[in-house]
Amino acid sequence: VVTAAHALSVADAAARRRSIRQYSAEPVPRADLEEILRVATLAPSAFNLQPWRFAIVESLELKAALSAAANHQKQVASAPAVIVLYTDTADAVARAEDVVRPDLPAERRARALASIAKHFANRSAEEREAWGYAQGYIALGYLLLAAESLGYQTSPMLGFDAEAVTRALQLPAHVRVPALVAIGRGVEEGVPHHRHRLARVARFT
Ligand SMILES: Cc1cc2nc3c(=O)[nH]c(=O)nc-3n(C[C@H](O)[C@H](O)[C@H](O)COP(=O)(O)O)c2cc1C
């Protein structure tokens, strides 16, 4: 396991991270995957509802199904693991008691639960899942940085057929799939960052 003592800082991980589409076959140890996911799940979310879910795909059979669903993008077959990041807002809202802090006084817990219920009461299933999507991308950002920080490379993907992915993993039809993430030890450099200058995207007013 890569310990925190050897981990890169957030700034260093962001600077070094690039989308990597070619990997060595070396599997990612379960403990490292768990550590990366543990860090990703420290991401914040509205109401602390944490609607993100992760399916870690390592079997050749399931990877083949994901590869077909992802237009045969080479990183899917090349990486030793592919993380399917999906969101299930229905489940997150139904289990809201799990995420309201247990140490709060009963009255404040009840108020927090009531405000969650009120927020979602008149939302369509589509709106709930769109909301979950937004939270999922926060976890995606954390995940990409956590992986790099712990010495692994990644490739986030949106180029896939979500229905084919949910079918392959036998997920409920209402979940959303913000991204697939190929992960492993990269064997290519990737493309140097080419970003907008800060002044193009940020304005101090
Ligand atoms: C949400 C998301 C979806 C992406 N989808 C794909 C994809 O389907 N295929 C791909 O090759 N790259 C995909 N990328 C990678 C981007 O092209 C890449 O992040 C961008 O060009 C910047 O390059 P860098 O990641 O190397 O810094 C995706 C990135 C993000 C964040």
mmCIF file of C-alpha atoms and ligand atoms in Angstrom:
data_model
loop_
_atom_site.group_PDB
_atom_site.id
_atom_site.type_symbol
_atom_site.label_atom_id
_atom_site.label_comp_id
_atom_site.label_asym_id
_atom_site.label_seq_id
_atom_site.Cartn_x
_atom_site.Cartn_y
_atom_site.Cartn_z
ATOM 1 C CA VAL A 1 0.000 0.000 0.000
ATOM 2 C CA VAL A 2 1.247 3.470 -0.807
ATOM 3 C CA THR A 3 1.159 5.189 2.531
ATOM 4 C CA ALA A 4 0.160 8.781 3.112
ATOM 5 C CA ALA A 5 3.809 9.499 3.942
ATOM 6 C CA HIS A 6 4.726 8.990 0.264
ATOM 7 C CA ALA A 7 1.645 10.604 -1.209
ATOM 8 C CA LEU A 8 1.921 13.702 -3.413
ATOM 9 C CA SER A 9 0.378 16.952 -2.290
ATOM 10 C CA VAL A 10 -2.863 17.989 -3.999
ATOM 11 C CA ALA A 11 -0.979 20.609 -6.029
ATOM 12 C CA ASP A 12 1.693 18.117 -7.122
ATOM 13 C CA ALA A 13 -0.887 15.463 -7.997
ATOM 14 C CA ALA A 14 -2.856 18.014 -10.058
ATOM 15 C CA ALA A 15 0.303 19.113 -11.840
ATOM 16 C CA ARG A 16 1.382 15.567 -12.632
ATOM 17 C CA ARG A 17 -2.012 14.049 -13.514
ATOM 18 C CA ARG A 18 -2.743 13.561 -17.193
ATOM 19 C CA SER A 19 -5.201 11.309 -18.969
ATOM 20 C CA ILE A 20 -3.338 8.068 -19.587
ATOM 21 C CA ARG A 21 -4.651 5.564 -22.083
ATOM 22 C CA GLN A 22 -1.994 2.826 -22.029
ATOM 23 C CA TYR A 23 -1.247 0.755 -18.920
ATOM 24 C CA SER A 24 0.939 -2.067 -17.698
ATOM 25 C CA ALA A 25 -0.995 -5.262 -16.942
ATOM 26 C CA GLU A 26 0.109 -5.181 -13.289
ATOM 27 C CA PRO A 27 -3.055 -5.324 -11.146
ATOM 28 C CA VAL A 28 -3.751 -2.542 -8.655
ATOM 29 C CA PRO A 29 -3.660 -4.091 -5.176
ATOM 30 C CA ARG A 30 -7.058 -4.109 -3.477
ATOM 31 C CA ALA A 31 -5.669 -2.103 -0.545
ATOM 32 C CA ASP A 32 -4.553 0.695 -2.902
ATOM 33 C CA LEU A 33 -7.911 0.771 -4.673
ATOM 34 C CA GLU A 34 -9.629 0.952 -1.300
ATOM 35 C CA GLU A 35 -7.374 3.790 -0.175
ATOM 36 C CA ILE A 36 -8.033 5.760 -3.381
ATOM 37 C CA LEU A 37 -11.784 5.230 -2.990
ATOM 38 C CA ARG A 38 -11.606 6.116 0.699
ATOM 39 C CA VAL A 39 -10.028 9.456 -0.186
ATOM 40 C CA ALA A 40 -12.563 10.005 -3.001
ATOM 41 C CA THR A 41 -15.417 9.462 -0.560
ATOM 42 C CA LEU A 42 -14.134 12.325 1.584
ATOM 43 C CA ALA A 43 -15.550 14.613 -1.138
ATOM 44 C CA PRO A 44 -18.264 16.991 0.016
ATOM 45 C CA SER A 45 -21.836 16.685 -1.252
ATOM 46 C CA ALA A 46 -25.020 18.699 -0.816
ATOM 47 C CA PHE A 47 -26.782 17.649 2.409
ATOM 48 C CA ASN A 48 -23.834 15.255 2.834
ATOM 49 C CA LEU A 49 -25.964 12.737 0.931
ATOM 50 C CA GLN A 50 -22.999 11.078 -0.809
ATOM 51 C CA PRO A 51 -24.959 9.609 -3.726
ATOM 52 C CA TRP A 52 -21.826 8.255 -5.423
ATOM 53 C CA ARG A 53 -21.347 4.530 -5.811
ATOM 54 C CA PHE A 54 -18.392 2.659 -7.309
ATOM 55 C CA ALA A 55 -18.167 -0.629 -9.147
ATOM 56 C CA ILE A 56 -14.598 -1.797 -9.572
ATOM 57 C CA VAL A 57 -14.264 -3.950 -12.649
ATOM 58 C CA GLU A 58 -11.227 -6.203 -13.024
ATOM 59 C CA SER A 59 -12.570 -9.370 -14.679
ATOM 60 C CA LEU A 60 -11.751 -9.754 -18.364
ATOM 61 C CA GLU A 61 -15.339 -10.647 -19.114
ATOM 62 C CA LEU A 62 -16.828 -7.493 -17.566
ATOM 63 C CA LYS A 63 -14.028 -5.339 -18.952
ATOM 64 C CA ALA A 64 -14.887 -6.633 -22.418
ATOM 65 C CA ALA A 65 -18.503 -5.585 -21.874
ATOM 66 C CA LEU A 66 -17.357 -2.140 -20.678
ATOM 67 C CA SER A 67 -14.994 -1.832 -23.617
ATOM 68 C CA ALA A 68 -17.849 -2.479 -26.042
ATOM 69 C CA ALA A 69 -20.018 0.040 -24.130
ATOM 70 C CA ALA A 70 -17.196 2.609 -24.301
ATOM 71 C CA ASN A 71 -16.665 2.527 -28.056
ATOM 72 C CA HIS A 72 -13.671 0.212 -27.587
ATOM 73 C CA GLN A 73 -11.568 3.052 -26.181
ATOM 74 C CA LYS A 74 -8.169 1.446 -25.736
ATOM 75 C CA GLN A 75 -7.704 2.436 -22.089
ATOM 76 C CA VAL A 76 -10.572 0.173 -20.999
ATOM 77 C CA ALA A 77 -8.934 -3.013 -22.229
ATOM 78 C CA SER A 78 -5.442 -1.795 -21.363
ATOM 79 C CA ALA A 79 -6.022 -0.824 -17.713
ATOM 80 C CA PRO A 80 -5.980 -3.559 -15.054
ATOM 81 C CA ALA A 81 -9.084 -2.003 -13.481
ATOM 82 C CA VAL A 82 -11.927 0.253 -14.528
ATOM 83 C CA ILE A 83 -13.910 2.089 -11.901
ATOM 84 C CA VAL A 84 -17.525 2.690 -12.837
ATOM 85 C CA LEU A 85 -18.564 5.793 -10.928
ATOM 86 C CA TYR A 86 -22.330 5.876 -10.719
ATOM 87 C CA THR A 87 -24.823 7.804 -8.640
ATOM 88 C CA ASP A 88 -27.998 6.630 -6.975
ATOM 89 C CA THR A 89 -29.870 9.614 -5.583
ATOM 90 C CA ALA A 90 -32.987 7.562 -4.869
ATOM 91 C CA ASP A 91 -30.972 5.324 -2.556
ATOM 92 C CA ALA A 92 -29.120 8.278 -1.000
ATOM 93 C CA VAL A 93 -32.371 10.108 -0.185
ATOM 94 C CA ALA A 94 -34.091 6.954 1.061
ATOM 95 C CA ARG A 95 -31.198 6.376 3.475
ATOM 96 C CA ALA A 96 -30.737 9.969 4.552
ATOM 97 C CA GLU A 97 -30.710 8.903 8.233
ATOM 98 C CA ASP A 98 -27.352 7.254 7.546
ATOM 99 C CA VAL A 99 -25.672 10.562 6.733
ATOM 100 C CA VAL A 100 -27.153 12.950 9.259
ATOM 101 C CA ARG A 101 -24.661 13.082 12.094
ATOM 102 C CA PRO A 102 -25.681 10.727 14.893
ATOM 103 C CA ASP A 103 -24.226 13.037 17.554
ATOM 104 C CA LEU A 104 -26.723 15.805 16.760
ATOM 105 C CA PRO A 105 -29.564 16.318 19.216
ATOM 106 C CA ALA A 106 -32.696 14.428 18.111
ATOM 107 C CA GLU A 107 -34.508 17.639 17.274
ATOM 108 C CA ARG A 108 -31.726 18.872 14.957
ATOM 109 C CA ARG A 109 -31.506 15.465 13.282
ATOM 110 C CA ALA A 110 -35.233 15.572 12.653
ATOM 111 C CA ARG A 111 -34.918 19.071 11.189
ATOM 112 C CA ALA A 112 -32.075 18.028 8.892
ATOM 113 C CA LEU A 113 -34.047 15.026 7.663
ATOM 114 C CA ALA A 114 -37.127 17.187 7.121
ATOM 115 C CA SER A 115 -35.184 19.687 5.041
ATOM 116 C CA ILE A 116 -33.767 16.892 2.876
ATOM 117 C CA ALA A 117 -37.248 15.423 2.421
ATOM 118 C CA LYS A 118 -38.623 18.860 1.527
ATOM 119 C CA HIS A 119 -35.853 19.543 -0.977
ATOM 120 C CA PHE A 120 -36.539 16.344 -2.881
ATOM 121 C CA ALA A 121 -40.322 16.142 -2.380
ATOM 122 C CA ASN A 122 -41.332 17.775 -5.636
ATOM 123 C CA ARG A 123 -38.394 16.717 -7.769
ATOM 124 C CA SER A 124 -38.907 14.342 -10.629
ATOM 125 C CA ALA A 125 -36.818 11.192 -10.818
ATOM 126 C CA GLU A 126 -34.877 12.892 -13.625
ATOM 127 C CA GLU A 127 -34.127 15.941 -11.475
ATOM 128 C CA ARG A 128 -32.976 13.761 -8.580
ATOM 129 C CA GLU A 129 -30.606 11.828 -10.740
ATOM 130 C CA ALA A 130 -29.311 15.000 -12.416
ATOM 131 C CA TRP A 131 -28.606 16.342 -8.926
ATOM 132 C CA GLY A 132 -26.696 13.142 -8.156
ATOM 133 C CA TYR A 133 -24.677 13.517 -11.320
ATOM 134 C CA ALA A 134 -23.370 16.885 -10.089
ATOM 135 C CA GLN A 135 -22.291 15.386 -6.776
ATOM 136 C CA GLY A 136 -20.677 12.476 -8.577
ATOM 137 C CA TYR A 137 -18.319 14.766 -10.447
ATOM 138 C CA ILE A 138 -16.981 16.122 -7.165
ATOM 139 C CA ALA A 139 -16.057 12.572 -6.183
ATOM 140 C CA LEU A 140 -14.538 12.075 -9.650
ATOM 141 C CA GLY A 141 -12.189 15.005 -9.119
ATOM 142 C CA TYR A 142 -11.128 13.681 -5.752
ATOM 143 C CA LEU A 143 -10.644 10.197 -7.166
ATOM 144 C CA LEU A 144 -8.394 11.342 -10.005
ATOM 145 C CA LEU A 145 -6.197 13.333 -7.635
ATOM 146 C CA ALA A 146 -6.127 10.575 -5.012
ATOM 147 C CA ALA A 147 -5.015 8.012 -7.583
ATOM 148 C CA GLU A 148 -2.211 10.235 -8.902
ATOM 149 C CA SER A 149 -1.181 11.164 -5.402
ATOM 150 C CA LEU A 150 -0.789 7.483 -4.541
ATOM 151 C CA GLY A 151 1.238 6.686 -7.660
ATOM 152 C CA TYR A 152 -1.433 5.525 -10.137
ATOM 153 C CA GLN A 153 -2.583 6.978 -13.429
ATOM 154 C CA THR A 154 -6.131 7.334 -14.681
ATOM 155 C CA SER A 155 -8.271 8.094 -17.662
ATOM 156 C CA PRO A 156 -11.723 9.556 -16.972
ATOM 157 C CA MET A 157 -14.286 8.799 -19.664
ATOM 158 C CA LEU A 158 -17.666 10.091 -20.677
ATOM 159 C CA GLY A 159 -17.608 8.443 -24.075
ATOM 160 C CA PHE A 160 -19.766 5.394 -23.333
ATOM 161 C CA ASP A 161 -23.296 4.116 -23.601
ATOM 162 C CA ALA A 162 -24.608 4.413 -20.046
ATOM 163 C CA GLU A 163 -27.431 1.959 -20.617
ATOM 164 C CA ALA A 164 -25.007 -0.680 -21.827
ATOM 165 C CA VAL A 165 -22.844 -0.055 -18.730
ATOM 166 C CA THR A 166 -25.764 -0.337 -16.282
ATOM 167 C CA ARG A 167 -26.954 -3.464 -18.100
ATOM 168 C CA ALA A 168 -23.515 -5.099 -17.967
ATOM 169 C CA LEU A 169 -23.240 -4.407 -14.236
ATOM 170 C CA GLN A 170 -26.897 -5.198 -13.580
ATOM 171 C CA LEU A 171 -27.431 -1.825 -11.924
ATOM 172 C CA PRO A 172 -30.932 -0.402 -11.395
ATOM 173 C CA ALA A 173 -32.204 1.548 -14.412
ATOM 174 C CA HIS A 174 -32.556 4.825 -12.468
ATOM 175 C CA VAL A 175 -28.839 5.222 -11.607
ATOM 176 C CA ARG A 176 -26.636 7.627 -13.558
ATOM 177 C CA VAL A 177 -23.040 7.051 -14.625
ATOM 178 C CA PRO A 178 -20.987 10.272 -14.412
ATOM 179 C CA ALA A 179 -17.807 8.558 -15.563
ATOM 180 C CA LEU A 180 -15.775 5.449 -16.155
ATOM 181 C CA VAL A 181 -12.214 5.686 -14.872
ATOM 182 C CA ALA A 182 -9.462 3.434 -16.183
ATOM 183 C CA ILE A 183 -6.784 3.072 -13.506
ATOM 184 C CA GLY A 184 -3.380 1.435 -13.237
ATOM 185 C CA ARG A 185 0.310 2.101 -13.808
ATOM 186 C CA GLY A 186 0.596 4.211 -16.931
ATOM 187 C CA VAL A 187 3.160 3.319 -19.574
ATOM 188 C CA GLU A 188 2.839 6.480 -21.657
ATOM 189 C CA GLU A 189 3.509 10.113 -20.869
ATOM 190 C CA GLY A 190 0.160 11.588 -21.774
ATOM 191 C CA VAL A 191 -0.244 15.044 -23.238
ATOM 192 C CA PRO A 192 1.193 18.096 -21.438
ATOM 193 C CA HIS A 193 -1.436 20.317 -19.871
ATOM 194 C CA HIS A 194 -2.891 22.893 -22.220
ATOM 195 C CA ARG A 195 -5.169 25.078 -20.124
ATOM 196 C CA HIS A 196 -6.747 28.487 -20.237
ATOM 197 C CA ARG A 197 -4.787 31.174 -18.492
ATOM 198 C CA LEU A 198 -6.275 31.971 -15.115
ATOM 199 C CA ALA A 199 -7.287 35.467 -16.258
ATOM 200 C CA ARG A 200 -9.471 33.891 -18.986
ATOM 201 C CA VAL A 201 -11.560 31.922 -16.501
ATOM 202 C CA ALA A 202 -11.358 33.875 -13.238
ATOM 203 C CA ARG A 203 -12.297 37.442 -12.473
ATOM 204 C CA PHE A 204 -11.621 39.168 -9.180
ATOM 205 C CA THR A 205 -14.567 41.521 -8.742
HETATM 206 C C1 LIG B 1 -15.731 13.909 -17.475
HETATM 207 C C2 LIG B 1 -14.627 13.585 -18.453
HETATM 208 C C3 LIG B 1 -14.889 12.766 -19.541
HETATM 209 C C4 LIG B 1 -13.869 12.436 -20.428
HETATM 210 N N1 LIG B 1 -14.134 11.532 -21.421
HETATM 211 C C5 LIG B 1 -13.114 11.056 -22.158
HETATM 212 C C6 LIG B 1 -13.319 9.970 -23.045
HETATM 213 O O1 LIG B 1 -14.420 9.420 -23.174
HETATM 214 N N2 LIG B 1 -12.265 9.525 -23.763
HETATM 215 C C7 LIG B 1 -11.023 10.075 -23.629
HETATM 216 O O2 LIG B 1 -10.104 9.601 -24.314
HETATM 217 N N3 LIG B 1 -10.790 11.093 -22.777
HETATM 218 C C8 LIG B 1 -11.809 11.587 -22.034
HETATM 219 N N4 LIG B 1 -11.576 12.592 -21.119
HETATM 220 C C9 LIG B 1 -10.216 13.144 -20.971
HETATM 221 C C10 LIG B 1 -10.115 14.592 -21.459
HETATM 222 O O3 LIG B 1 -10.042 14.622 -22.848
HETATM 223 C C11 LIG B 1 -8.878 15.187 -20.787
HETATM 224 O O4 LIG B 1 -9.063 15.220 -19.400
HETATM 225 C C12 LIG B 1 -8.552 16.612 -21.275
HETATM 226 O O5 LIG B 1 -8.282 16.626 -22.646
HETATM 227 C C13 LIG B 1 -7.358 17.197 -20.520
HETATM 228 O O6 LIG B 1 -6.235 16.365 -20.631
HETATM 229 P P1 LIG B 1 -5.545 15.725 -19.356
HETATM 230 O O7 LIG B 1 -6.594 14.896 -18.650
HETATM 231 O O8 LIG B 1 -4.444 14.863 -19.885
HETATM 232 O O9 LIG B 1 -5.067 16.831 -18.479
HETATM 233 C C14 LIG B 1 -12.581 12.963 -20.242
HETATM 234 C C15 LIG B 1 -12.332 13.822 -19.168
HETATM 235 C C16 LIG B 1 -13.330 14.120 -18.273
HETATM 236 C C17 LIG B 1 -13.019 14.987 -17.087
#
